[in-house]
Short mmCIF file of C-alpha atoms (C1' of nucleotides) in Angstrom, two decimals:
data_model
loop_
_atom_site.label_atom_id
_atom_site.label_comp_id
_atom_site.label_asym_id
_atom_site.label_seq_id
_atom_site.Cartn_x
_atom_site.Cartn_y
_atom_site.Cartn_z
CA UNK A 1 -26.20 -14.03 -11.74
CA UNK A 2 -25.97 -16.08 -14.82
CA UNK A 3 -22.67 -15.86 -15.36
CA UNK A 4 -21.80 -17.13 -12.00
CA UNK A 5 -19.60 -20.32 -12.33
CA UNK A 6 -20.36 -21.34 -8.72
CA UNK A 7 -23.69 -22.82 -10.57
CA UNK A 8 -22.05 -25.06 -12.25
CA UNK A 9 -21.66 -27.33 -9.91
CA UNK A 10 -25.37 -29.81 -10.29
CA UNK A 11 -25.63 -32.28 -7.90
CA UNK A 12 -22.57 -33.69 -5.06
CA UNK A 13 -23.04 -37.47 -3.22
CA UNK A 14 -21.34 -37.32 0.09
CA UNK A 15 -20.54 -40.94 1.15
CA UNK A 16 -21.00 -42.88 4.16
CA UNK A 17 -22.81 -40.68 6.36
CA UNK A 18 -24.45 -42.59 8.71
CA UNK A 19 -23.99 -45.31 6.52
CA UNK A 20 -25.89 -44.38 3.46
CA UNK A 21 -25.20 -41.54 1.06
CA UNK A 22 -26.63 -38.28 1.59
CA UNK A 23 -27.30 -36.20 -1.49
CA UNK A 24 -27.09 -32.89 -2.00
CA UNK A 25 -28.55 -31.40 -5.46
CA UNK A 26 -28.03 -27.79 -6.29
CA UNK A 27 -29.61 -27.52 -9.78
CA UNK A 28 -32.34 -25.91 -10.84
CA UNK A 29 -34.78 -28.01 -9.57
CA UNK A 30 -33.76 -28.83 -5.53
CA UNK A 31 -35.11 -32.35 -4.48
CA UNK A 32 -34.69 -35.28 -2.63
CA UNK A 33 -32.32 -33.54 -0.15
CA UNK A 34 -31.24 -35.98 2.61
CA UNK A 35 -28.60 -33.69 4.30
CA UNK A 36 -29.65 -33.66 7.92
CA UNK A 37 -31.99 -37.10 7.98
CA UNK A 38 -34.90 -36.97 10.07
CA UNK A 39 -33.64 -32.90 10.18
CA UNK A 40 -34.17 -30.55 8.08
CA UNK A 41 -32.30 -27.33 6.57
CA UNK A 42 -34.32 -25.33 8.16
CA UNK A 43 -34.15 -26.60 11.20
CA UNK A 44 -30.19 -26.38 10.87
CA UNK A 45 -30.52 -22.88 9.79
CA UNK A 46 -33.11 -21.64 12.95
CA UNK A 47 -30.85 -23.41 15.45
CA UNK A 48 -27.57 -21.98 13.79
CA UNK A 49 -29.34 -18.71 14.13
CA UNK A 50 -31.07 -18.46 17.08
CA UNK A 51 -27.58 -19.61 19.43
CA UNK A 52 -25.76 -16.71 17.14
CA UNK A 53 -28.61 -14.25 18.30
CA UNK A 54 -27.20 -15.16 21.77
CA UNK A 55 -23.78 -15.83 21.61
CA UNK A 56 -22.67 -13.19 18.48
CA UNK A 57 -19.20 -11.85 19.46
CA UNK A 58 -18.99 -7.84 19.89
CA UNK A 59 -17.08 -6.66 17.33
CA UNK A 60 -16.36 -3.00 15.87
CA UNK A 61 -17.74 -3.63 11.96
CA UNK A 62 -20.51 -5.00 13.25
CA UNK A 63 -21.56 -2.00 15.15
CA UNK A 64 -22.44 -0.23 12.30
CA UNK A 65 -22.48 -2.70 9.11
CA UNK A 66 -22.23 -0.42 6.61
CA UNK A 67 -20.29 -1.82 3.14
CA UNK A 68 -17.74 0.58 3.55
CA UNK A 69 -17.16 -0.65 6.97
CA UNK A 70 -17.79 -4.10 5.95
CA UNK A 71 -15.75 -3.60 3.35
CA UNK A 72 -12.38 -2.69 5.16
CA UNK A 73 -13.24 -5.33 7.84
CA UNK A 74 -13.38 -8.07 5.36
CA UNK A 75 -9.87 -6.74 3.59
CA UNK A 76 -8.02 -6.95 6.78
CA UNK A 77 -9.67 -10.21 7.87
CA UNK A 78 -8.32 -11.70 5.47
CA UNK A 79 -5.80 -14.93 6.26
CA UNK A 80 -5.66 -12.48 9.69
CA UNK A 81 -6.90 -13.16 13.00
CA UNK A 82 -9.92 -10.80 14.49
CA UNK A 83 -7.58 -9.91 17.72
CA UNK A 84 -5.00 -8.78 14.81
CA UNK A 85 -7.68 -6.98 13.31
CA UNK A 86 -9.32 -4.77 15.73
CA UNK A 87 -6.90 -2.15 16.30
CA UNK A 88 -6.11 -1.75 13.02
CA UNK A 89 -9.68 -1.39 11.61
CA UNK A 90 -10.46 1.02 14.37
CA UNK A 91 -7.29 3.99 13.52
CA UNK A 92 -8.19 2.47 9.77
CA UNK A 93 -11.59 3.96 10.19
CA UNK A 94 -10.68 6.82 11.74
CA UNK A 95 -7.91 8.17 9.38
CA UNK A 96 -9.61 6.94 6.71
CA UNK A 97 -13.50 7.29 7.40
CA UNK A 98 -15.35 7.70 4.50
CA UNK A 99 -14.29 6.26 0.70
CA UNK A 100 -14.17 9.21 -0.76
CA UNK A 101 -10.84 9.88 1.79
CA UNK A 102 -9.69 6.69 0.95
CA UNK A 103 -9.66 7.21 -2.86
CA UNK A 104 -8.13 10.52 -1.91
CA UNK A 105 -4.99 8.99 0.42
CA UNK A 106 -1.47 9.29 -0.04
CA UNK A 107 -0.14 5.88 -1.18
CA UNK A 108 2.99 6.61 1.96
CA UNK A 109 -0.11 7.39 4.11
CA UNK A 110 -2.04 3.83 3.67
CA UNK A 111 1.21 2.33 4.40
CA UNK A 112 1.63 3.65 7.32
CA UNK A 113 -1.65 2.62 8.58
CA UNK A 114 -1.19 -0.87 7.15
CA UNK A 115 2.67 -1.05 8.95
CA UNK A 116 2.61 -4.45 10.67
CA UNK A 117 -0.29 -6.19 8.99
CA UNK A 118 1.03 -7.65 6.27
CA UNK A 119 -0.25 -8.44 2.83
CA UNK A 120 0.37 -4.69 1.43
CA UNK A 121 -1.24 -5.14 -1.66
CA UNK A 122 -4.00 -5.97 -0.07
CA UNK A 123 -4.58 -1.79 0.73
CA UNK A 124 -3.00 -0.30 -2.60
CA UNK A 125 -6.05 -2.68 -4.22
CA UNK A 126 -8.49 -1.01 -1.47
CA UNK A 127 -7.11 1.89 -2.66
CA UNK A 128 -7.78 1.46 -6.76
CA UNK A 129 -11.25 -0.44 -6.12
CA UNK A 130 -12.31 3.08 -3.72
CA UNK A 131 -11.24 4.99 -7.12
CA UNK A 132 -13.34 2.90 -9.05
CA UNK A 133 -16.43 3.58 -6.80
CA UNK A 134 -15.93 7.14 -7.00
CA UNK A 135 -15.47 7.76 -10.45
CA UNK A 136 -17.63 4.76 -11.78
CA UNK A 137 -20.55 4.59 -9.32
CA UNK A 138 -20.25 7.65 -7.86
CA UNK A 139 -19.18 7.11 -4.81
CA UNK A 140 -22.37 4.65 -3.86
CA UNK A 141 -20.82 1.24 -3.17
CA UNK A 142 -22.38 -1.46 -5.52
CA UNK A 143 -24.74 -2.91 -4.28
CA UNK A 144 -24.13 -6.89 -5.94
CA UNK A 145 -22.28 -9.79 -5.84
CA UNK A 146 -21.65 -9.70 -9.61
CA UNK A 147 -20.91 -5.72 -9.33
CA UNK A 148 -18.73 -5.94 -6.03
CA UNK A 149 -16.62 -8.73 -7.16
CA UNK A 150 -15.10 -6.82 -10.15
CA UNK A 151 -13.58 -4.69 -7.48
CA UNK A 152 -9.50 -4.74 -7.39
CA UNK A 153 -8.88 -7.36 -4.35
CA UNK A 154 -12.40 -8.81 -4.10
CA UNK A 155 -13.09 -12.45 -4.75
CA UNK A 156 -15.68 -15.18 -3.98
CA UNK A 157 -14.82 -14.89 0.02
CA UNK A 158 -14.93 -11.08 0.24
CA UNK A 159 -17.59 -10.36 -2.47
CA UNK A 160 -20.12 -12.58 -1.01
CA UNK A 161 -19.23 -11.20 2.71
CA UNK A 162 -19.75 -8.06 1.71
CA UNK A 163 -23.14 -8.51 -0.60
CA UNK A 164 -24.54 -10.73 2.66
CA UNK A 165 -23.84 -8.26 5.42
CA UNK A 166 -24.44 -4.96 4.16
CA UNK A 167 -26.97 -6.00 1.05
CA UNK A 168 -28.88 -9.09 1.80
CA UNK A 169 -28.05 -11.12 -0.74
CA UNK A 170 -28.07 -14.87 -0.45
CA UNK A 171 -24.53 -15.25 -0.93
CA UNK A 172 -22.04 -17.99 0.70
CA UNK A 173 -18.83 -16.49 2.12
CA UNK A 174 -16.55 -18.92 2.04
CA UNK A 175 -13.04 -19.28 3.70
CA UNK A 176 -10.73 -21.48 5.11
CA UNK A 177 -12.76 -21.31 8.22
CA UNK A 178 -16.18 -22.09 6.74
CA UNK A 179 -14.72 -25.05 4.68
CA UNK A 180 -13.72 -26.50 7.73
CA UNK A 181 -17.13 -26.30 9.28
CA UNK A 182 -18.75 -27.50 6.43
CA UNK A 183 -16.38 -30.43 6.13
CA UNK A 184 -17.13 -32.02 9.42
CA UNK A 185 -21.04 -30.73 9.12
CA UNK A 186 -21.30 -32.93 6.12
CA UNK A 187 -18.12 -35.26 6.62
CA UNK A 188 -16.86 -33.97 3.23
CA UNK A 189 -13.20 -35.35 2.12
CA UNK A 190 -11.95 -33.26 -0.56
CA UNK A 191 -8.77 -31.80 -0.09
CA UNK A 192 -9.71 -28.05 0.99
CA UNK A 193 -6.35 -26.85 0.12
CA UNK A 194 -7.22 -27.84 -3.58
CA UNK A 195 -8.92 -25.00 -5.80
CA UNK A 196 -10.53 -27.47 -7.78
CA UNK A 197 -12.82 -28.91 -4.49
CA UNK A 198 -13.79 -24.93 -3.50
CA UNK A 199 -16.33 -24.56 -5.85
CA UNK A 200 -18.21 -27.32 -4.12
CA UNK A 201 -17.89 -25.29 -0.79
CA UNK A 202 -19.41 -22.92 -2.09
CA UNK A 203 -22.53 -24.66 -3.55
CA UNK A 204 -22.98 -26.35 -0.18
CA UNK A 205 -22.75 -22.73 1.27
CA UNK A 206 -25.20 -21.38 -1.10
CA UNK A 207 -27.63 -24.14 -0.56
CA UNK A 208 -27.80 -24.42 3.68
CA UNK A 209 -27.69 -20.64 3.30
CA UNK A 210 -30.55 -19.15 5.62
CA UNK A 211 -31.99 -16.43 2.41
CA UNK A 212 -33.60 -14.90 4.73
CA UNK A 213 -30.74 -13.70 7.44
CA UNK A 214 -27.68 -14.76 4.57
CA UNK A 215 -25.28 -11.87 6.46
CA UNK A 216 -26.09 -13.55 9.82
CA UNK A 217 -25.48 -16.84 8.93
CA UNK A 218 -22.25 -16.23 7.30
CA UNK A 219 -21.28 -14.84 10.52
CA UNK A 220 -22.63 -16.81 12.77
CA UNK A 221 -20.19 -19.98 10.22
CA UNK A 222 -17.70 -17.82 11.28
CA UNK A 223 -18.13 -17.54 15.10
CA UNK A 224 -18.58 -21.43 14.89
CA UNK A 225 -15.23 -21.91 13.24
CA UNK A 226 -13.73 -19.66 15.50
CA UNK A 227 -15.13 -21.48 18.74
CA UNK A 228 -16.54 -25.18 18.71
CA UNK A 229 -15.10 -26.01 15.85
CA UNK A 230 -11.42 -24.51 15.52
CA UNK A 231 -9.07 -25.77 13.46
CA UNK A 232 -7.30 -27.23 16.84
CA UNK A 233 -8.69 -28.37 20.62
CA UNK A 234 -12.02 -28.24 18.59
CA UNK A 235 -15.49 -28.57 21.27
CA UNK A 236 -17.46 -30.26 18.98
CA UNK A 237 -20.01 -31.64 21.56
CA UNK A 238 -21.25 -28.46 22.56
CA UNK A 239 -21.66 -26.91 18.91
CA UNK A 240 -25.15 -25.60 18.23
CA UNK A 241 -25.48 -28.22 15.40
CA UNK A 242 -23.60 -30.90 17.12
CA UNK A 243 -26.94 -32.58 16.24
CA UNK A 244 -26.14 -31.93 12.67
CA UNK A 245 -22.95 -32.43 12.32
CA UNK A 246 -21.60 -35.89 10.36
CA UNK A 247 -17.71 -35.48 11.86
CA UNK A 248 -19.52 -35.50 15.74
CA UNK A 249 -22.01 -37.88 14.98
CA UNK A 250 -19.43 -40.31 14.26
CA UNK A 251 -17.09 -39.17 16.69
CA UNK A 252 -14.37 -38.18 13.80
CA UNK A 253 -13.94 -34.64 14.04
CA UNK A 254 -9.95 -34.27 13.62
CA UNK A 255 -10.64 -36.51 10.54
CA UNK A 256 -12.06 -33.11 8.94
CA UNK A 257 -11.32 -30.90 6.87
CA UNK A 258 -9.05 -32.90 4.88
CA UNK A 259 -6.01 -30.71 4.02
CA UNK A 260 -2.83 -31.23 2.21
CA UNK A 261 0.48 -29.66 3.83
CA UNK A 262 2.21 -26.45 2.25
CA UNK A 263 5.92 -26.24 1.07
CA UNK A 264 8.33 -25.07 3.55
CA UNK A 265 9.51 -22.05 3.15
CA UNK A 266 13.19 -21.01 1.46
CA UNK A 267 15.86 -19.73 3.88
CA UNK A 268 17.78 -16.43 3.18
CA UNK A 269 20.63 -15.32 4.46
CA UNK A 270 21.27 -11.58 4.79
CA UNK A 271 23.94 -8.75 6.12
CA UNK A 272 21.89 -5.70 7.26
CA UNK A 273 24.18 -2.46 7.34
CA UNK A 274 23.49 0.78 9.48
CA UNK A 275 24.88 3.07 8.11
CA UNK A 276 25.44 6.28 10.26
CA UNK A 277 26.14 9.79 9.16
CA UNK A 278 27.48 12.92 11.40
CA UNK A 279 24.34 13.39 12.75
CA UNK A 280 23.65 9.87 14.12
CA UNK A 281 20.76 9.23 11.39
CA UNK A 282 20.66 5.55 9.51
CA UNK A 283 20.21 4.98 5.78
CA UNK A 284 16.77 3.72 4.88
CA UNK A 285 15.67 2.91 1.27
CA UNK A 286 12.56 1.79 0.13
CA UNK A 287 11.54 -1.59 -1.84
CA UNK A 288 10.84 -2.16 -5.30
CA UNK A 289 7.43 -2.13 -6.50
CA UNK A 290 7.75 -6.16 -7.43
CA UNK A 291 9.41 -7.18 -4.69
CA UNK A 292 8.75 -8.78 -1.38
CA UNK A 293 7.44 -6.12 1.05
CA UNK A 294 7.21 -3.83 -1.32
CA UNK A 295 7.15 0.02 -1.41
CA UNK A 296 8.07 -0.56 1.90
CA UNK A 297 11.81 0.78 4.11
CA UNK A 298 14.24 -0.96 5.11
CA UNK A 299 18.26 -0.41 5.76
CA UNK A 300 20.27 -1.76 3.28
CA UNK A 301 19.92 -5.42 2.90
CA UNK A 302 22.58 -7.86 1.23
CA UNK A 303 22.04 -11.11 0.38
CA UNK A 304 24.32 -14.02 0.20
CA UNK A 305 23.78 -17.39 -0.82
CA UNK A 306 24.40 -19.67 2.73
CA UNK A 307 25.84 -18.76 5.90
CA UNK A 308 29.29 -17.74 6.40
CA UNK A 309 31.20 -15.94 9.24
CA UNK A 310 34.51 -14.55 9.21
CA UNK A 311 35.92 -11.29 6.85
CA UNK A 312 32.34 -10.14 6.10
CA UNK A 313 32.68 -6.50 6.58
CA UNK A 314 35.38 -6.27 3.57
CA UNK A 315 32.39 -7.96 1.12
CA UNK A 316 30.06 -5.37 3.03
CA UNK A 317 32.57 -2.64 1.97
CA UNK A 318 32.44 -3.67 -1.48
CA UNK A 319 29.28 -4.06 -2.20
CA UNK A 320 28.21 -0.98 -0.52
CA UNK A 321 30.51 0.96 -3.18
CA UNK A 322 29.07 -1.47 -5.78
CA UNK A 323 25.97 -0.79 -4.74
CA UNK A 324 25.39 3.21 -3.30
CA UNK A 325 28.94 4.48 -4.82
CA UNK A 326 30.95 5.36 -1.49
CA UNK A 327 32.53 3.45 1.10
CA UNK A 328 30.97 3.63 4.70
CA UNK A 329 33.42 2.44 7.63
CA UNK A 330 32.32 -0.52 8.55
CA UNK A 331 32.67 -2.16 12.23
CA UNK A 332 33.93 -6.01 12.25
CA UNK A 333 31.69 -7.07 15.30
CA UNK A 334 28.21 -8.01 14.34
CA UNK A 335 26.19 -5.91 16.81
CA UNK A 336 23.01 -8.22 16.58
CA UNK A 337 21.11 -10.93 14.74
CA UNK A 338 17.37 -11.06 13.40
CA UNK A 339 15.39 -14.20 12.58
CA UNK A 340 12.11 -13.38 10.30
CA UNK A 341 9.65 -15.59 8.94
CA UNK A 342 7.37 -15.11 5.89
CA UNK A 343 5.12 -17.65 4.75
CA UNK A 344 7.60 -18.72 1.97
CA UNK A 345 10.28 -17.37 3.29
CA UNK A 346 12.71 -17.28 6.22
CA UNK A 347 15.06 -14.38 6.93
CA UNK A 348 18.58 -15.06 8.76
CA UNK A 349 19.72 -10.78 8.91
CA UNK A 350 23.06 -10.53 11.00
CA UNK A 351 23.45 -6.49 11.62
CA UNK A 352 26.93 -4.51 11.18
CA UNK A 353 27.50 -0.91 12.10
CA UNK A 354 29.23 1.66 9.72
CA UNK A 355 29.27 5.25 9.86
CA UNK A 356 29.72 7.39 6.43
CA UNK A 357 33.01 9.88 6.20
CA UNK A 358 32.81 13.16 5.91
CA UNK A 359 33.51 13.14 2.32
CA UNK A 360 30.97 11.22 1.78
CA UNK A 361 28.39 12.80 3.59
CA UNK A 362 26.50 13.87 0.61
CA UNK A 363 25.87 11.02 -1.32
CA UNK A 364 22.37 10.76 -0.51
CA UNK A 365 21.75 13.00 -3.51
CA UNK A 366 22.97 10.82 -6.25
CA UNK A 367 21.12 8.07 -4.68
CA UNK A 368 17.48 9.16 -4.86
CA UNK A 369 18.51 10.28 -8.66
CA UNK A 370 19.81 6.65 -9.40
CA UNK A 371 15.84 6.37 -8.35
CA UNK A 372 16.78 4.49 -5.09
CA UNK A 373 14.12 6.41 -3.02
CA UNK A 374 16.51 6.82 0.16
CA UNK A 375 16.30 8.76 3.29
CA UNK A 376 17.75 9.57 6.69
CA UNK A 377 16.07 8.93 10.15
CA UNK A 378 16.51 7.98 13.88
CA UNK A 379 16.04 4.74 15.03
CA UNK A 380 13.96 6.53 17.33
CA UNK A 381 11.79 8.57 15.46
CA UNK A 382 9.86 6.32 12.81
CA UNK A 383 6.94 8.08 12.32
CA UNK A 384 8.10 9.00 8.98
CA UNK A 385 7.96 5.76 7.11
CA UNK A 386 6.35 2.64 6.83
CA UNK A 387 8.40 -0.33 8.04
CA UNK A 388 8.15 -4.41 7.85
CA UNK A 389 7.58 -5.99 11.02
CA UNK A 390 10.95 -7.51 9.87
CA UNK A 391 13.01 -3.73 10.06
CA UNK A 392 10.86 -3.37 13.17
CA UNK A 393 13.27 -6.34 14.58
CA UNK A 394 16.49 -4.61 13.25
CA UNK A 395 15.31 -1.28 14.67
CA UNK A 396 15.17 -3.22 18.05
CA UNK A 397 18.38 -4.77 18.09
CA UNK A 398 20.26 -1.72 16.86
CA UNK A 399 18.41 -0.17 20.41
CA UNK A 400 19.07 -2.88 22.53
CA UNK A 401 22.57 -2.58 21.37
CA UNK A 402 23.23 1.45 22.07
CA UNK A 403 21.15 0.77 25.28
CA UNK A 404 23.60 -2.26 26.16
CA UNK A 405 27.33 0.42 24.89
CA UNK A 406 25.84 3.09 27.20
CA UNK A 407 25.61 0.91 30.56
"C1'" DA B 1 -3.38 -25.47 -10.72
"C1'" DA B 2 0.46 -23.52 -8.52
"C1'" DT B 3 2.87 -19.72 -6.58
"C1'" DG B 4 3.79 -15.27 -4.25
"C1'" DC B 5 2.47 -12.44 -0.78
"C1'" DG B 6 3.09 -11.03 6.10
"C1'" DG B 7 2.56 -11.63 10.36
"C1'" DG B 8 0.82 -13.36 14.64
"C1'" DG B 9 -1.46 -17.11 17.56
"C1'" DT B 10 -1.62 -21.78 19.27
"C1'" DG B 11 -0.72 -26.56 21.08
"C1'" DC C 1 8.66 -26.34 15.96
"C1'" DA C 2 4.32 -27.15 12.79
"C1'" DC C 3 0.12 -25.61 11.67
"C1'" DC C 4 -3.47 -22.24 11.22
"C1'" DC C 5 -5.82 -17.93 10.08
"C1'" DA C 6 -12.73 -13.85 7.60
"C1'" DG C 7 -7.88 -14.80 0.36
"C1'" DC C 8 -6.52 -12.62 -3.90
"C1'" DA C 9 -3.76 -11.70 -8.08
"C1'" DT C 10 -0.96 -13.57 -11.25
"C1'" DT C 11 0.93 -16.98 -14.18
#
DNA sequence: AATGCGGGGTG
DNA sequence: CACCCAGCATT
């Protein structure tokens, strides 16, 4: 615990509230606390409790909290939605149910079961940090903050969710969601987007901590943030701790959390080419390791720098042979368009037909040796590989176009 | 401290 | 459309 820099942080003055400034100190020796006024933190704590004992939402990992379970929940929770979540974390569990299985998976296997969700790395970390339990604790999942946050894809948010919920300990989780909650409970005005102002969120989390029920009143910040106070048509006046709360008090609730705006994302422009051969199959390869969406299959992409609309299919030609070493036929109608958008990025895809010729029908072998991992399936079956929500859009609009030739 | 990394929900 | 969401690893 010593060597936890979320100490560091000794004593914080949060202005104007209520027109005088309320101080909170976290040091070693806790005094003159003013948070709540004529309140108290324990009062904040019981009431914060005792409406969560009520009004908890059902939810699958909290059937049976155990860190394994807690453990996946909190990995796919996170910068996703709980309605995202559930069916994923329920097939999760039950391909996957114990850690030692996990440590055991195929890497194509987890991908499958992550296809859709996003953030891949996010399971191949899962993956290495379940190794890590089996071979270095033997299986037993640690059972400490300091211990659990070494873990491959564990940080403050996760490590302290997990050390709360299925160990006890008296540790803030903090996310974008409890920031926000703690911003208009105190009135707090530091950018939350900034890294710099979240090691003050998590002192005030560690301090109005209940240490007594820390897993339940994690959760229960959660199930606030997630219905009086939401980031948007927040209900403010009917929060348990309205009564606590600086940001309703003074009636300035979509004043908090301060936030600074993200970039915009780059725009791409892309030619997506299914490629046919004699038995109606389409060319998939996989991504690079270090790339966007990776280890996962797509059909060829190419990219080119802005839009542009005529004589494409001759470039698509060329850079096919550039690219895989044969020429595919390619048709001169576009047969469909996808829009994607990443968080950084946005995907223009316009998608051409071509079919391979005979000649060239077995050129799939010098492509997996050029160490292209490549393969051939139907748009209909793809049960085989794991595919980005974004190929799930080209897979659609290659359908909707053999559905619209056959009518 | 800033950037890369997905995808879906909401007003 | 813009913004948000149970963040973390890397640089």
């Amino acid at each position: 615990m010593t060597n936890d820099s979320r100490e560091e942080v000794q004593a914080i003055v949060i202005e104007d509230w209520l027109g005088k400034s309320a101080i909170l100190d976290l040091g070693p020796n806790i005094q003159g606390v003013q948070v709540w006024g004529p309140q108290t933190n324990a009062n904040f704590q019981a009431d914060l409790l005792t409406w969560y004992d009520q009004n908890k939402r059902q939810l699958p990992w909290r059937m049976d909290p155990t860190p394994y379970h807690v453990w996946v929940s909190e990995i796919m929770l996170q910068q996703t939605q709980v309605d995202t979540v559930i069916p994923y974390y329920q097939h999760f569990l039950q391909r996957f149910p114990t850690i030692e299985s996990l440590a055991e998976a195929q890497e194509a296997d987890l991908m499958k079961a992550w296809e859709g969700l996003g953030y891949y790395s996010r399971v191949r970390n899962m993956q290495t940090a379940a190794q890590t339990v089996v071979k270095e604790f033997a299986g037993q999942f640690p059972q400490t903050y300091d211990e659990i946050i070494q873990l491959k894809g564990i940080g403050p948010y996760t490590a302290a969710a997990i050390a709360s919920i299925a160990f006890n300990e008296a540790k803030a989780a903090v996310d974008g969601n409890a920031m926000r909650v703690y911003s208009r409970l105190l009135g707090i005005s530091a950018d939350i987007a900034k890294s710099k102002h979240h090691k003050l969120f998590f002192a005030i989390g560690d301090y109005l901590i209940a240490k007594d029920r820390p897993g339940d009143f994690n959760q229960a910040i959660m199930d606030l943030g997630s219905s009086f106070e939401t980031a948007k048509a927040a209900m403010p006046l009917l929060s348990p701790v309205a009564d606590y709360t600086l940001a309703t008090l003074t009636g300035q609730t979509e004043a908090f959390p301060v936030k600074s705006k993200k970039k915009k994302p780059k725009v791409y422009y892309y030619d997506a080419l299914i490629i046919k051969n004699q038995q109606d199959r389409v060319l998939i390869q996989q991504r690079d390791q270090d790339q966007l969406l990776a280890k996962l299959w797509t059909v060829p992409l190419f990219s080119h720098p802005e839009k542009k609309d005529q004589e494409v299919w001759t470039n698509l030609v060329a850079e096919t042979k550039a690219k895989y070493d044969f020429s595919p036929v390619v048709a001169k109608q576009a047969i469909g368009q996808v829009k994607h958008v990443f968080s950084h990025q946005v995907w223009y895809i316009t998608i051409y037909l071509a079919y391979v010729k005979a000649e060239d029908a077995n050129f799939i072998r010098d492509l997996d040796q050029k160490s292209t991992k490549s393969d051939w399936v139907s748009a209909y079956d793809l049960s085989r590989h794991a595919y980005p929500t974004v190929q799930m859009k080209i897979w659609q609009a290659y359908r909707d176009y053999l559905t619209d030739k056959n009518q």
